[in-house]
CSV table of C-alpha atoms in Angstrom, one decimal:
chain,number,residue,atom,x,y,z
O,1076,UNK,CA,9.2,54.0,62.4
O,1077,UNK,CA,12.3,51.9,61.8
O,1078,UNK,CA,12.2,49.4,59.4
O,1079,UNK,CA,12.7,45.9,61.7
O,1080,UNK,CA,9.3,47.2,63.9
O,1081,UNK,CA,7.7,47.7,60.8
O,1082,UNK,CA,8.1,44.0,59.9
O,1083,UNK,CA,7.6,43.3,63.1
O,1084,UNK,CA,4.1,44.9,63.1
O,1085,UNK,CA,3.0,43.5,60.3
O,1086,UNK,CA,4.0,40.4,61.3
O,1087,UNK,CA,1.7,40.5,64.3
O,1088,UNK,CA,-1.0,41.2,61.6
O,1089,UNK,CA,-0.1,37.9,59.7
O,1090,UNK,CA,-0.2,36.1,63.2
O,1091,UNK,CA,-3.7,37.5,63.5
O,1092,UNK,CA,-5.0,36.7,60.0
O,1093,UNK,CA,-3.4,33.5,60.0
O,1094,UNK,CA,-5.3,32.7,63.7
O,1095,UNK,CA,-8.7,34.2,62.0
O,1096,UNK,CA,-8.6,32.2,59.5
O,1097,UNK,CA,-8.3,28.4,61.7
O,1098,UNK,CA,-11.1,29.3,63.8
O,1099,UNK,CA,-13.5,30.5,60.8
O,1100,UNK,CA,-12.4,27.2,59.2
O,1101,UNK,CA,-13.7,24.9,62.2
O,1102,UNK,CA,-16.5,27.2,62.5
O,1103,UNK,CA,-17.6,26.6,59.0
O,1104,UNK,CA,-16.2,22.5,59.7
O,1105,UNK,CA,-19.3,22.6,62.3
O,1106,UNK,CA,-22.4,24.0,60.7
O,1107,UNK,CA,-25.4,22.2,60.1
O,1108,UNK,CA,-27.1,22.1,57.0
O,1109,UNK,CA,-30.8,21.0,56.6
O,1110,UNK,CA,-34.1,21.4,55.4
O,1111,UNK,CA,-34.4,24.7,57.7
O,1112,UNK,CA,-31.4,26.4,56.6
O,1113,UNK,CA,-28.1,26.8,57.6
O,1114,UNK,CA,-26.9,26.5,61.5
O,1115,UNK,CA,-23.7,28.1,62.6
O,1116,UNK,CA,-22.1,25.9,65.7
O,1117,UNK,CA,-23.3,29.2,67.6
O,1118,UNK,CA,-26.4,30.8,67.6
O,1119,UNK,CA,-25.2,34.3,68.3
O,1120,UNK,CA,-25.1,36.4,65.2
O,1121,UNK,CA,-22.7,39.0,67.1
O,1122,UNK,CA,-19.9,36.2,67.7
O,1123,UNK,CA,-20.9,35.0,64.0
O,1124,UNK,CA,-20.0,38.2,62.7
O,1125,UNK,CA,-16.7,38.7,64.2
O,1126,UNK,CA,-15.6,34.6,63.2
O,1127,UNK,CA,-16.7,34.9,59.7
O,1128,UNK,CA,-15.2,38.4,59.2
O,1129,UNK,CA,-13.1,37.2,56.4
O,1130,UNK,CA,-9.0,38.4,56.5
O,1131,UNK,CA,-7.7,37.2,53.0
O,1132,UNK,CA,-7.8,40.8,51.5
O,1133,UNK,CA,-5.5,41.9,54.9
O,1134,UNK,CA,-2.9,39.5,53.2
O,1135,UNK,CA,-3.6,40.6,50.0
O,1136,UNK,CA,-2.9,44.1,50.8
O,1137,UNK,CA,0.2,43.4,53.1
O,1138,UNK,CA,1.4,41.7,49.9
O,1139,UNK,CA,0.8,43.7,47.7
O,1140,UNK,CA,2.4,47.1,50.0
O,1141,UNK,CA,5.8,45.3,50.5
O,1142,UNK,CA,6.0,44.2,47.1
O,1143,UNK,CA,5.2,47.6,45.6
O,1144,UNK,CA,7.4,49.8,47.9
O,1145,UNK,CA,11.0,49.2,45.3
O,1146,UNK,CA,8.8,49.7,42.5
O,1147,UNK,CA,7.6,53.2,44.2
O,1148,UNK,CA,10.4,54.5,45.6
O,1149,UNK,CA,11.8,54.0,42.3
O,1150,UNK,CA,8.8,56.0,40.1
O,1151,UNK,CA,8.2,58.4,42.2
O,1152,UNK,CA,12.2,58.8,43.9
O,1153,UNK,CA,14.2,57.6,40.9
O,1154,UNK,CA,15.5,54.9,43.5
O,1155,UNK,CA,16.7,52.2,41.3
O,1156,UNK,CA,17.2,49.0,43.6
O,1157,UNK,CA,14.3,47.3,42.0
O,1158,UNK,CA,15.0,43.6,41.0
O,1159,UNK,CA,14.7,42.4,37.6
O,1160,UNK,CA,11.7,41.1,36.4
O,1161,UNK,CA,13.5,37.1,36.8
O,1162,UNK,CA,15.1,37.7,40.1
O,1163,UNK,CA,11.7,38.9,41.4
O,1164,UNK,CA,9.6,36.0,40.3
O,1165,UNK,CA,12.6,33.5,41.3
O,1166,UNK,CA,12.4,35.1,44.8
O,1167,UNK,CA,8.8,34.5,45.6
O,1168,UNK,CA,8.7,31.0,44.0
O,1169,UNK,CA,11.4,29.8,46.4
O,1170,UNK,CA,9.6,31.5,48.9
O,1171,UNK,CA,5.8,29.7,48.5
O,1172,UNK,CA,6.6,26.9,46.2
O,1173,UNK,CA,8.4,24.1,47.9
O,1174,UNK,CA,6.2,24.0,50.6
O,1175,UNK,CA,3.0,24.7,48.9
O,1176,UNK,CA,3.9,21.9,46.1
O,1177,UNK,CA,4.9,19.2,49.0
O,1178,UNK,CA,1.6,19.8,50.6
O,1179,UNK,CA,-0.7,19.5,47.3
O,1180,UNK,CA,1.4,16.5,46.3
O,1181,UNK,CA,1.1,14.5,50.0
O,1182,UNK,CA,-2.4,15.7,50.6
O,1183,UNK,CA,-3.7,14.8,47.2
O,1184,UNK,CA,-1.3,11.6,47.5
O,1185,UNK,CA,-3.6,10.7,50.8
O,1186,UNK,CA,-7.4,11.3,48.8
O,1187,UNK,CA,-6.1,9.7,45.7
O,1188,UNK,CA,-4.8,6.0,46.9
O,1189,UNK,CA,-5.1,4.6,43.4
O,1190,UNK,CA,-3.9,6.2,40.2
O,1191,UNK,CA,-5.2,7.7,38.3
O,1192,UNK,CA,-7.2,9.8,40.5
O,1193,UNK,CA,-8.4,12.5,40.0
O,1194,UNK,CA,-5.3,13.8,37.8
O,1195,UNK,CA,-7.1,17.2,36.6
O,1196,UNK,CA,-7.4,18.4,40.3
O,1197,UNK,CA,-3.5,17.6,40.8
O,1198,UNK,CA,-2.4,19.5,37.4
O,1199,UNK,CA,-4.9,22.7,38.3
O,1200,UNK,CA,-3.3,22.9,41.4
O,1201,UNK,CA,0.7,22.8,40.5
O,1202,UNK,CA,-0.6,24.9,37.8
O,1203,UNK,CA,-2.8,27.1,40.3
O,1204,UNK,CA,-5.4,27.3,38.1
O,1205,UNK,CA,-7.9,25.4,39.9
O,1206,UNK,CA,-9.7,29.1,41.0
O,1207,UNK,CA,-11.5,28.8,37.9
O,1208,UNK,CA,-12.7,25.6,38.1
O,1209,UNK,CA,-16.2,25.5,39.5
O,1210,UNK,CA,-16.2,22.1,40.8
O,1211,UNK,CA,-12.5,21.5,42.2
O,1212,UNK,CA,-11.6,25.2,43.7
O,1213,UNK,CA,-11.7,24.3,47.3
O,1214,UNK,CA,-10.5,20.7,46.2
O,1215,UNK,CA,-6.8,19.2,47.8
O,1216,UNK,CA,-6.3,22.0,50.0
O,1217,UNK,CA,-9.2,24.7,50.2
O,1218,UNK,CA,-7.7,28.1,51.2
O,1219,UNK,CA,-4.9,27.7,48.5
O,1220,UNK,CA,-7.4,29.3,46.0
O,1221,UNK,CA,-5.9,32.8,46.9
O,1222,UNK,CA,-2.0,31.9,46.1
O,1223,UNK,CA,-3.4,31.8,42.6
O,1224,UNK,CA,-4.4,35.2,43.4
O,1225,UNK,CA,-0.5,35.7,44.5
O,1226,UNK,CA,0.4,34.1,41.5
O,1227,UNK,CA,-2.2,36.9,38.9
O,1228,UNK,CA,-0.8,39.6,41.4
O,1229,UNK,CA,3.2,38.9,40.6
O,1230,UNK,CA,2.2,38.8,37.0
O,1231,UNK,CA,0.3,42.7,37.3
O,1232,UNK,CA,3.4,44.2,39.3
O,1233,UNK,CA,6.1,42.5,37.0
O,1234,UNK,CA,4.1,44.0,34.0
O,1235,UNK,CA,2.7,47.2,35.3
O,1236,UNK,CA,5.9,48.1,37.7
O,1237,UNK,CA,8.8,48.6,34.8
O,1238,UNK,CA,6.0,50.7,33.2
O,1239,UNK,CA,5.3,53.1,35.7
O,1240,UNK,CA,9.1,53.7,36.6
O,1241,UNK,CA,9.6,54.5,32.5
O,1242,UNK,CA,7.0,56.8,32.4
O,1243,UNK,CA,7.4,58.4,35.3
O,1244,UNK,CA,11.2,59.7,34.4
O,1245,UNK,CA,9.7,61.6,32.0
O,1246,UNK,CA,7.7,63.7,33.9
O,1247,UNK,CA,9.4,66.8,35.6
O,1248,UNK,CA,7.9,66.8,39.2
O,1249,UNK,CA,7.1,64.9,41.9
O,1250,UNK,CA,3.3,65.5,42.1
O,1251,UNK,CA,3.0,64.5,38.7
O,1252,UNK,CA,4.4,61.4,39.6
O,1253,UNK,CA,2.9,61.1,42.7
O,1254,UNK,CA,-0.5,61.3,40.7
O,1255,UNK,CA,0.2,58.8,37.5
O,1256,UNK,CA,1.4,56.2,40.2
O,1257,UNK,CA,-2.2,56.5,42.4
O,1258,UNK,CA,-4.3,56.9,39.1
O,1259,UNK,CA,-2.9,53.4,38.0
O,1260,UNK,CA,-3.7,51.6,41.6
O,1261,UNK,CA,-7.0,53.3,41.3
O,1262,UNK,CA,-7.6,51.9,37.9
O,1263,UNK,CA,-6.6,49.0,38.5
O,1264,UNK,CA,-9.0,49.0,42.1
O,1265,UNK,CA,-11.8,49.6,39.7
O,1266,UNK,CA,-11.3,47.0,37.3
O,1267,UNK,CA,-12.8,44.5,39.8
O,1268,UNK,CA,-15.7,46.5,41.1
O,1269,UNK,CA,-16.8,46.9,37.2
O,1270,UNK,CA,-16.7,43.5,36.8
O,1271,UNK,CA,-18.4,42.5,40.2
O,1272,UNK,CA,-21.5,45.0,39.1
O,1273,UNK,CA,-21.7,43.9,35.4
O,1274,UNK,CA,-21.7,40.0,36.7
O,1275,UNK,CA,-23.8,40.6,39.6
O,1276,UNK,CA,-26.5,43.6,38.2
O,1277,UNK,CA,-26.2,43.0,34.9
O,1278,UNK,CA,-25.9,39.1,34.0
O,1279,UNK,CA,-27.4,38.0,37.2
O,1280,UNK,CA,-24.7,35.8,38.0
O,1281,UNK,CA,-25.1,34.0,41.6
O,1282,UNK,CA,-22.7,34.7,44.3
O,1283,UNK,CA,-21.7,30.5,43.9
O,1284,UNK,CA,-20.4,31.2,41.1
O,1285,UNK,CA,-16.9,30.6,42.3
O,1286,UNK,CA,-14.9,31.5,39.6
O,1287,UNK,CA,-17.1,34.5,38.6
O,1288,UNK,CA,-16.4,36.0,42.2
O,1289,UNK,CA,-12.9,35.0,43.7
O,1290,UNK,CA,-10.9,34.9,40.1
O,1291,UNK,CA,-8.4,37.4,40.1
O,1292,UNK,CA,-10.6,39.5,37.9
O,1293,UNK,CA,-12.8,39.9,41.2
O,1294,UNK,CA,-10.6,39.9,43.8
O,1295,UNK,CA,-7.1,42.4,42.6
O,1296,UNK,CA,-9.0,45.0,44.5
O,1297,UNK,CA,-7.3,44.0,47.5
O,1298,UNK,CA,-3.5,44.1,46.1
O,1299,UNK,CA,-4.8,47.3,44.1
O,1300,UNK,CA,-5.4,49.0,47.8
O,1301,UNK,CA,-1.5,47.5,48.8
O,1302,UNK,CA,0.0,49.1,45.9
O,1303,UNK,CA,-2.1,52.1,46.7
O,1304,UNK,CA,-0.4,52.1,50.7
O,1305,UNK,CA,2.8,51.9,49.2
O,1306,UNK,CA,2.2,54.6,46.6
O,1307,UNK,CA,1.0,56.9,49.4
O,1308,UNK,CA,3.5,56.2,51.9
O,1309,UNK,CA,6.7,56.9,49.6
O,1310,UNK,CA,4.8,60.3,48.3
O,1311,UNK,CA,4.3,61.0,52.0
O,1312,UNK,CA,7.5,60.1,53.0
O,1313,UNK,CA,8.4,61.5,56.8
O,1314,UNK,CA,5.4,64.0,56.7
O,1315,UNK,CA,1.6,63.4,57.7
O,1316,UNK,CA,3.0,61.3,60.2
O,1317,UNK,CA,0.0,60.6,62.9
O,1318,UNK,CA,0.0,60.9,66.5
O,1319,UNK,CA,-1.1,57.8,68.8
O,1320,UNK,CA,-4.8,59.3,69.4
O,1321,UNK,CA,-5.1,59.5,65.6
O,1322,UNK,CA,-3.9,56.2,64.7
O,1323,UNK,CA,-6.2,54.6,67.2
O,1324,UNK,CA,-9.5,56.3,66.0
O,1325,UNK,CA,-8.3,55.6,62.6
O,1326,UNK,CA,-7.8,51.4,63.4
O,1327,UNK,CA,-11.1,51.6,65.5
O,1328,UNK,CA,-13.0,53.3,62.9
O,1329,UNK,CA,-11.8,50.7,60.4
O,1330,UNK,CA,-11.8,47.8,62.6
O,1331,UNK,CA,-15.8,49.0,63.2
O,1332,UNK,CA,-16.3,48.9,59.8
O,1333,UNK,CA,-14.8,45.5,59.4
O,1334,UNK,CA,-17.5,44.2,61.7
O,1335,UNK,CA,-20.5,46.0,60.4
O,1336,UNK,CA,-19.2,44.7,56.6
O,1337,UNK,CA,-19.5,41.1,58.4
O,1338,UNK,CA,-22.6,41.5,60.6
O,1339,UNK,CA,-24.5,43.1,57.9
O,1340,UNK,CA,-23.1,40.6,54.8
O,1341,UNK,CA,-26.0,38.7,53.4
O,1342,UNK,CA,-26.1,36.3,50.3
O,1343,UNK,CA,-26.7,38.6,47.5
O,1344,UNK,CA,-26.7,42.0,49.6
O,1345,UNK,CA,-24.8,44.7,48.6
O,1346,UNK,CA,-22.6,44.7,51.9
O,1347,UNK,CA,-22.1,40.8,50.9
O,1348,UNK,CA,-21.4,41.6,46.8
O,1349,UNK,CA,-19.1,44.3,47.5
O,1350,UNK,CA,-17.4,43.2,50.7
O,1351,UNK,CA,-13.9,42.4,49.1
O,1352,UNK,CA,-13.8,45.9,47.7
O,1353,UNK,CA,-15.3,47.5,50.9
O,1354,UNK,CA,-13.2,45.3,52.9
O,1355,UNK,CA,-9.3,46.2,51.1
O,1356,UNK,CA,-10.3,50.2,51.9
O,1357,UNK,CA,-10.9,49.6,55.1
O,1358,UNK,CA,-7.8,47.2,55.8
O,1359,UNK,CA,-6.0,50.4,53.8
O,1360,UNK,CA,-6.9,52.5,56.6
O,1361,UNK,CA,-5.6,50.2,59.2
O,1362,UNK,CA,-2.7,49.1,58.3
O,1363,UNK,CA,-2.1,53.4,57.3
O,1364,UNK,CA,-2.7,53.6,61.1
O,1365,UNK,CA,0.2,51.2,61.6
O,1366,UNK,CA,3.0,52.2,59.4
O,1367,UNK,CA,2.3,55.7,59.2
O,1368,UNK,CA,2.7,57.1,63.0
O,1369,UNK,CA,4.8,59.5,64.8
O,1370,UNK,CA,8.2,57.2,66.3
O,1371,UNK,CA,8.3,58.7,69.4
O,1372,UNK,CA,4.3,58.3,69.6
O,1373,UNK,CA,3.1,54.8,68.8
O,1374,UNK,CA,0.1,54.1,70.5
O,1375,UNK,CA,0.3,50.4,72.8
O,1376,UNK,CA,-2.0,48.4,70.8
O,1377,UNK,CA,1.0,48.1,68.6
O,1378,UNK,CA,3.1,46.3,71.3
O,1379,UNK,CA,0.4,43.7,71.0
O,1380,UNK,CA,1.5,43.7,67.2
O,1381,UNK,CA,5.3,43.1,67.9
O,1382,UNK,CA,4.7,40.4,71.2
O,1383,UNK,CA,6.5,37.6,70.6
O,1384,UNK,CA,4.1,34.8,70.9
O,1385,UNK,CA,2.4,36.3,67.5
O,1386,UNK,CA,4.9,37.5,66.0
O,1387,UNK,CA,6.1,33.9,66.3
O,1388,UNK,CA,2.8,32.5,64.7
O,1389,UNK,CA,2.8,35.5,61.7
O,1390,UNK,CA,6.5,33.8,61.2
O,1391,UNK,CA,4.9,30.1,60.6
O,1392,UNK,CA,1.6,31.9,59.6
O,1393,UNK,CA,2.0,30.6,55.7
O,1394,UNK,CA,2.5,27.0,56.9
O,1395,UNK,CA,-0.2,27.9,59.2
O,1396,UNK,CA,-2.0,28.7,56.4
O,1397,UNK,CA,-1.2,25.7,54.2
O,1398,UNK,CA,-1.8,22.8,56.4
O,1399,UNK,CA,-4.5,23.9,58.9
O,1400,UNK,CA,-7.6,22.8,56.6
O,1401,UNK,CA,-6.1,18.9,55.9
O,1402,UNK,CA,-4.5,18.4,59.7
O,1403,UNK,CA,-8.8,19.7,60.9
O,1404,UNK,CA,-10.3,17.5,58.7
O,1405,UNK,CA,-8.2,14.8,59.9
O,1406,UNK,CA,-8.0,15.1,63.3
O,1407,UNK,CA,-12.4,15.3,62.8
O,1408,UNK,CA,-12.3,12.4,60.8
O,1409,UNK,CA,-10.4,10.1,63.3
O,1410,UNK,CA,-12.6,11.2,66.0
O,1411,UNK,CA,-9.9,13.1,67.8
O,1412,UNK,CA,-12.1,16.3,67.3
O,1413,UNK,CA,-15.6,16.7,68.9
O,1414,UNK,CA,-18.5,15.5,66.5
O,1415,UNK,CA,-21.5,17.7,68.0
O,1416,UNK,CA,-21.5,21.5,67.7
O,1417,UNK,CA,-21.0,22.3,71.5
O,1418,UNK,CA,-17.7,21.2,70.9
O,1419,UNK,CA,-16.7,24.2,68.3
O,1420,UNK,CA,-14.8,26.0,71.1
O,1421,UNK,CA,-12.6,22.9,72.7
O,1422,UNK,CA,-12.3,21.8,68.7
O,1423,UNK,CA,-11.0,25.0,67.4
O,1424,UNK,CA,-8.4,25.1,70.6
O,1425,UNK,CA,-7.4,21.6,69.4
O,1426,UNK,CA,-6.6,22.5,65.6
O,1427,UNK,CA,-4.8,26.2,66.4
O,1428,UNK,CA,-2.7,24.3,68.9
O,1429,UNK,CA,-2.1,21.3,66.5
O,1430,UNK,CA,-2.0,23.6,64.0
O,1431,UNK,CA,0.4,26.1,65.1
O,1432,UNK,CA,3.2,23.0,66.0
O,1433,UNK,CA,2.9,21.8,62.5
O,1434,UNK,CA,2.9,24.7,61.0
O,1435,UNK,CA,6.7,25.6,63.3
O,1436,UNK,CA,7.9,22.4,62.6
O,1437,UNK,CA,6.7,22.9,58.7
O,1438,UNK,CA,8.5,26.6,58.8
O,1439,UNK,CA,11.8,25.1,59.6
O,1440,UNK,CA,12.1,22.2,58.2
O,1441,UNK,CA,10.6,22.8,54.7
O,1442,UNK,CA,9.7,26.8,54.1
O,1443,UNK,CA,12.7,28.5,55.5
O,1444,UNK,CA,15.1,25.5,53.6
O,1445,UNK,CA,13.4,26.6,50.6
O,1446,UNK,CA,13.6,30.4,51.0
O,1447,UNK,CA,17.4,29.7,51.2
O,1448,UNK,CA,17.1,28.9,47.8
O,1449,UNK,CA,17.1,32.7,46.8
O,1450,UNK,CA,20.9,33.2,47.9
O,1451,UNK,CA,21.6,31.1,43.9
O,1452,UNK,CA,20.9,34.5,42.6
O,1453,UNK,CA,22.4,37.8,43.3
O,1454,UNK,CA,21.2,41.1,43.6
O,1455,UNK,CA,21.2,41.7,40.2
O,1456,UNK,CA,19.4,38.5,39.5
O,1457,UNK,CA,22.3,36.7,38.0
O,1458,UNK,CA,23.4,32.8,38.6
O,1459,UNK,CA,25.9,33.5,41.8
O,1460,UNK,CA,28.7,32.2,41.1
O,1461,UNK,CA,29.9,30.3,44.9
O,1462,UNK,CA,33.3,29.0,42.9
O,1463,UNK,CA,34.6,32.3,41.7
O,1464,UNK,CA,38.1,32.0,39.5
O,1465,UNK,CA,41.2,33.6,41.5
O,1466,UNK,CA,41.7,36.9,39.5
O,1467,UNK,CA,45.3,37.0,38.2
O,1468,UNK,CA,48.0,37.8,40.7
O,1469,UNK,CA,49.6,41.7,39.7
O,1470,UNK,CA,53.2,41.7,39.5
């Protein structure tokens, strides 16, 4: 598969997420809490499951794959295009942090009219370290608690990646390699499940807990699985490829298992304890059934991957991501949005189409500015230098 459909495919998965992730947000804006419980805008456990089935670890594991394939190809290949350790971290913070620091900045601005507000919430969240802070995690703007999980993830590949390549030239073959590459994503997969058993089973700790259970200490499971795709695909390289029947059983299979993790998730169940864990293998699986299938063979779901009207939301889909929650709680607080519950379907309409023209207008006139910001360093992560001295004419 060429490179540009690759990107293009997983686009179309971003698209998706990013989509998923709006409506499950107004479905949650439209519950009903009372003496008698909980009641979900729609009172059909079947289209419950599949708006609650929760996305994030998809990104985390799309992440986590492109980031990890340099730092692969060069363990296991002796490729050595990886970027320094400076140029990497410079690269992804012109990438999220202009527009993720204009939005907390503006949106806390707006809740916080007179100083000093609440200043501890702003300085957690330019800081992202407000996903341990019990009370103000889903403050300012709510889903930003996973780019603090971006954030711990750069850290671990920075750290872990140089390792891996140093150790790796001194082993003779491939497998060997090939093996100390997966052993580390596996460890490092494992690290959260320990911890989500010893807080859970052993100290009792309740599921709203919120730093306890969506730290980074709970949640690399999801990058662990990317680095794992990455690990397996560069080992693999042009064999295993699948053919189009294969892939689709394989996506349907996992995309099954998806919904079951959903439909069966209950507080305090084990589907709804280990769910992130359970969840990253099974978005492993799909996303293998993507990347990892015969050129001349790919089955046509995938062209619903690479269409152009998602591919052109998976290209707004982090300023999708960003502003959705702050432009649906306004738009409900000004009573543009429905107020009872048999408005959730006309409501979440509203906010994707709001949503998807803020988030366009967001894209090119804040995010793609800022990723520009990258072309100050070059490929070897030095200061480019745009004013270059003439070099001496020869005579």
């Amino acid at each position: 598969m060429s490179t540009s459909t690759r990107r293009l495919e997983l686009q179309g998965y971003r698209g998706l997420a990013a989509l998923s992730t709006v409506v499950f947000h107004v479905w949650q804006q439209y519950y009903v809490y009372d003496a008698q419980g909980a009641h979900p805008p729609v009172d059909n456990p079947y289209l419950g499951a599949l708006i609650s089935l929760e996305v994030i670890d998809l990104f985390f594991v799309m992440s986590a794959y492109l980031l990890t394939l340099s730092y692969a190809r060069a363990a296991i290949d002796g490729d050595d295009r990886t970027r320094p350790r400076r140029d990497f971290l410079f690269r992804r913070a012109t990438r999220i942090l202009p527009l993720y620091f204009l939005a907390v900045l503006l949106v806390w601005s707006l809740r916080n009219p007179s100083l000093p507000g609440d200043w501890r919430d702003l300085l957690e969240h330019l800081t992202f370290t407000h996903v341990f802070d019990q009370k103000r995690i889903f403050y300012t703007l709510g889903p930003t608690w996973s780019l603090s999980l971006e954030i711990a993830f750069y850290l671990t590949l920075i750290a872990v990646g140089p390792l891996a390549i140093r150790t790796c030239r001194r082993l003779r073959t491939r497998r060997a390699r090939v093996l100390l590459c997966a052993s580390g994503c596996a460890a490092l997969y494992l690290i959260p499940v320990a911890w989500i058993a010893v807080a859970h089973h052993a100290l009792a700790v309740p599921h709203t807990n919120w730093p306890v259970y969506f730290g980074p200490q709970a949640r690399l499971g999801g990058f662990a699985a990317g680095m794992a795709l990455a690990v397996l695909l560069v080992a693999l390289g042009e064999r295993g490829r699948i053919g189009a029947r294969w892939a689709t059983a394989t996506a349907l299979t996992a995309g099954a298992g998806l919904y079951a993790l959903s439909y069966h998730s209950a507080p305090e169940n084990p589907w709804h304890t280990y769910y992130h864990p359970l969840a990253a293998l099974l978005w492993f699986a799909l996303l293998y059934a993507t990347l990892h299938v015969h050129t001349t063979a790919r089955p046509r779901w995938h062209a619903l991957l690479r269409s152009r009207w998602l591919t052109g939301v998976g290209l707004v889909s982090y300023s999708l991501y960003i502003w959705h929650e702050p432009l649906m709680l306004a738009l409900y607080d000004s009573g543009a949005l429905p107020r009872s519950q048999a408005g959730f379907p006309l409501a979440a309409l509203c906010v994707v189409a709001a949503g998807v023209l803020v988030a366009t207008v967001s894209y090119w006139a804040v995010e793609y500015p800022g990723s520009l910001l990258s072309a100050l360093r070059d490929k070897k992560g030095r200061q480019r230098d745009f004013y270059p001295e003439p070099e001496p004419a020869v005579r």
